[in-house]
């Protein structure tokens, strides 16, 4: 069964299937699938991956809005960003990011890019933050107000990267961890 091939018995989807839907991972053994079970399994699978993939996809989309590194406009942009962001910019600079920066998402390193974005933003001082916002906003060139647009891009990148990092932490939660959490709140 396709779902079983991609499940770790301790991950959230497996626990949802076994505990909430009463569907053992080796199910059905000679049994028939009905539409309700197929729909519930599909919905559970979609919910399990959608948050992680959506956050990572959005992070990629944010970078896709910037000039491409292998163009003359991109080289100028990334040079300007490096000058504006100082040492912090090395966290996301295409030449320093280790080659296939976004290919790592496909290889399962979903927090690597998010971690670099968060490190980049954390290391910027206020002046560098404003200068980086100016560079990014000017490159977006949507509605004017370069600094404002750049700050929106930075804020969105930070929040999205945080979502990726937080979601990756949750993948190690077990049913016992969730029950301990719920019980702690019940007892508070």
Coordinates of C-alpha atoms in Angstrom, one line a residue:
X1 CA 0.0 0.0 0.0
X2 CA 1.4 3.4 -1.0
X3 CA 0.7 5.0 2.4
X4 CA 2.5 2.3 4.3
X5 CA 5.7 2.7 2.2
X6 CA 6.2 6.2 3.3
X7 CA 5.3 5.9 7.0
X8 CA 7.4 5.6 10.0
X9 CA 5.4 4.0 12.8
X10 CA 6.2 6.9 15.1
X11 CA 5.4 9.8 12.8
X12 CA 2.2 11.8 13.2
X13 CA 0.5 10.5 10.1
X14 CA 1.0 6.8 11.1
X15 CA -0.3 7.6 14.5
X16 CA -3.3 9.4 13.0
X17 CA -4.1 6.5 10.8
X18 CA -3.7 3.9 13.5
X19 CA -5.2 5.7 16.5
X20 CA -7.8 8.1 15.0
X21 CA -8.9 6.1 12.0
X22 CA -8.3 2.6 13.4
X23 CA -6.4 1.6 10.2
X24 CA -3.4 -0.6 10.9
X25 CA -0.4 0.2 8.7
X26 CA -0.6 -3.2 7.0
X27 CA -4.3 -2.8 6.4
X28 CA -6.1 -4.1 4.4
X29 CA -5.1 -7.7 4.6
X30 CA -7.6 -9.2 2.3
X31 CA -10.1 -6.6 3.3
X32 CA -11.9 -4.2 1.0
X33 CA -11.3 -0.5 0.8
X34 CA -14.3 1.7 1.0
X35 CA -14.6 5.3 -0.2
X36 CA -14.7 6.7 3.3
X37 CA -11.4 5.1 4.3
X38 CA -9.7 6.1 1.1
X39 CA -10.9 9.7 1.5
X40 CA -9.8 9.8 5.2
X41 CA -6.4 8.4 4.3
X42 CA -5.9 10.9 1.5
X43 CA -7.0 13.8 3.7
X44 CA -4.6 12.7 6.5
X45 CA -1.8 12.4 4.1
X46 CA -2.4 15.8 2.5
X47 CA -2.6 17.4 5.9
X48 CA 0.6 15.8 7.1
X49 CA 2.7 17.1 4.2
X50 CA 0.9 20.2 3.2
X51 CA 2.2 22.5 5.9
X52 CA 5.8 21.6 5.5
X53 CA 5.7 21.6 1.8
X54 CA 3.7 24.8 1.6
X55 CA 6.1 26.7 3.9
X56 CA 9.2 25.4 2.0
X57 CA 7.5 26.2 -1.4
X58 CA 6.7 29.7 -0.2
X59 CA 10.3 30.2 0.9
X60 CA 11.5 29.2 -2.6
X61 CA 8.9 31.5 -4.1
X62 CA 10.3 34.4 -2.1
X63 CA 13.7 33.8 -3.5
X64 CA 12.3 33.3 -7.0
X65 CA 11.0 36.8 -6.8
X66 CA 14.6 38.1 -6.6
X67 CA 16.9 38.4 -9.6
X68 CA 18.5 35.1 -10.7
X69 CA 22.1 34.7 -9.7
X70 CA 23.4 33.7 -13.1
X71 CA 22.2 36.9 -14.9
X72 CA 23.9 40.3 -15.1
X73 CA 21.0 41.8 -13.1
X74 CA 21.3 39.0 -10.6
X75 CA 25.0 39.4 -10.1
X76 CA 24.5 43.1 -9.5
X77 CA 21.7 42.4 -7.1
X78 CA 23.6 39.8 -5.1
X79 CA 26.7 41.9 -4.9
X80 CA 24.6 44.8 -3.7
X81 CA 22.9 42.6 -1.1
X82 CA 26.3 41.3 0.1
X83 CA 27.5 44.9 0.5
X84 CA 24.3 45.9 2.3
X85 CA 24.1 42.9 4.6
X86 CA 27.8 42.5 5.4
X87 CA 29.0 39.2 6.8
X88 CA 25.4 38.1 7.5
X89 CA 24.6 38.0 3.8
X90 CA 27.0 35.1 3.3
X91 CA 24.3 32.9 4.8
X92 CA 22.2 33.3 1.7
X93 CA 24.7 34.4 -1.0
X94 CA 24.4 32.0 -3.9
X95 CA 28.2 31.7 -4.3
X96 CA 28.6 30.8 -0.6
X97 CA 25.5 28.7 -0.1
X98 CA 27.1 25.6 -1.4
X99 CA 26.0 25.2 -5.0
X100 CA 22.6 23.6 -5.4
X101 CA 21.0 25.6 -2.6
X102 CA 17.4 24.7 -3.4
X103 CA 18.1 21.2 -4.6
X104 CA 18.7 20.3 -1.0
X105 CA 14.9 20.6 -0.4
X106 CA 14.4 17.8 -2.9
X107 CA 17.0 15.7 -1.0
X108 CA 15.0 16.1 2.2
X109 CA 17.1 18.8 3.9
X110 CA 14.0 21.0 4.5
X111 CA 15.4 23.0 7.3
X112 CA 18.8 23.9 5.8
X113 CA 17.6 26.8 3.8
X114 CA 15.3 28.0 6.5
X115 CA 18.2 27.9 9.0
X116 CA 20.3 30.0 6.7
X117 CA 17.6 32.6 6.3
X118 CA 17.1 32.8 10.0
X119 CA 20.8 33.1 10.6
X120 CA 21.0 35.8 7.9
X121 CA 18.3 37.8 9.6
X122 CA 19.5 37.3 13.1
X123 CA 23.0 38.6 12.2
X124 CA 21.9 41.8 10.5
X125 CA 22.2 44.9 12.6
X126 CA 19.5 47.7 12.2
X127 CA 21.4 49.6 9.6
X128 CA 22.2 46.5 7.6
X129 CA 18.6 45.4 7.9
X130 CA 17.4 48.7 6.4
X131 CA 20.0 48.6 3.7
X132 CA 19.1 45.0 2.7
X133 CA 15.4 46.0 2.7
X134 CA 16.3 48.8 0.3
X135 CA 18.2 46.4 -2.1
X136 CA 15.5 43.7 -2.0
X137 CA 12.6 46.3 -2.4
X138 CA 14.3 47.9 -5.3
X139 CA 14.7 44.5 -7.0
X140 CA 11.1 43.7 -6.5
X141 CA 10.1 46.9 -8.2
X142 CA 6.3 46.3 -7.8
X143 CA 4.6 49.4 -6.4
X144 CA 7.3 51.7 -5.3
X145 CA 8.4 52.2 -1.7
X146 CA 11.4 50.0 -2.0
X147 CA 12.3 49.9 1.7
X148 CA 8.7 49.0 2.7
X149 CA 8.5 46.2 0.1
X150 CA 11.9 44.9 1.1
X151 CA 10.9 44.8 4.8
X152 CA 7.8 42.9 3.8
X153 CA 9.9 40.4 1.9
X154 CA 12.3 40.0 4.9
X155 CA 9.4 39.7 7.4
X156 CA 7.7 37.1 5.2
X157 CA 11.0 35.2 4.7
X158 CA 11.6 35.2 8.5
X159 CA 8.1 34.0 9.3
X160 CA 8.2 31.3 6.6
X161 CA 11.6 30.0 7.7
X162 CA 10.4 29.8 11.2
X163 CA 7.4 27.8 10.1
X164 CA 9.7 25.3 8.3
X165 CA 11.9 25.0 11.4
X166 CA 9.0 24.6 13.8
X167 CA 7.3 22.0 11.6
X168 CA 10.4 20.0 11.3
X169 CA 10.6 19.8 15.1
X170 CA 7.1 18.4 15.3
X171 CA 7.8 15.5 13.1
X172 CA 9.5 13.8 16.0
X173 CA 6.6 14.1 18.3
X174 CA 5.0 10.8 19.4
X175 CA 1.6 10.1 20.7
X176 CA 3.1 10.1 24.2
X177 CA 4.5 13.6 23.6
X178 CA 1.2 14.9 22.5
X179 CA -0.6 13.2 25.4
X180 CA 1.9 14.7 27.9
X181 CA 1.3 18.1 26.3
X182 CA -2.5 17.8 26.5
X183 CA -2.3 16.5 30.1
X184 CA -0.1 19.4 31.2
X185 CA -2.6 21.8 29.8
X186 CA -5.5 20.0 31.4
X187 CA -3.7 20.0 34.8
X188 CA -2.7 23.7 34.6

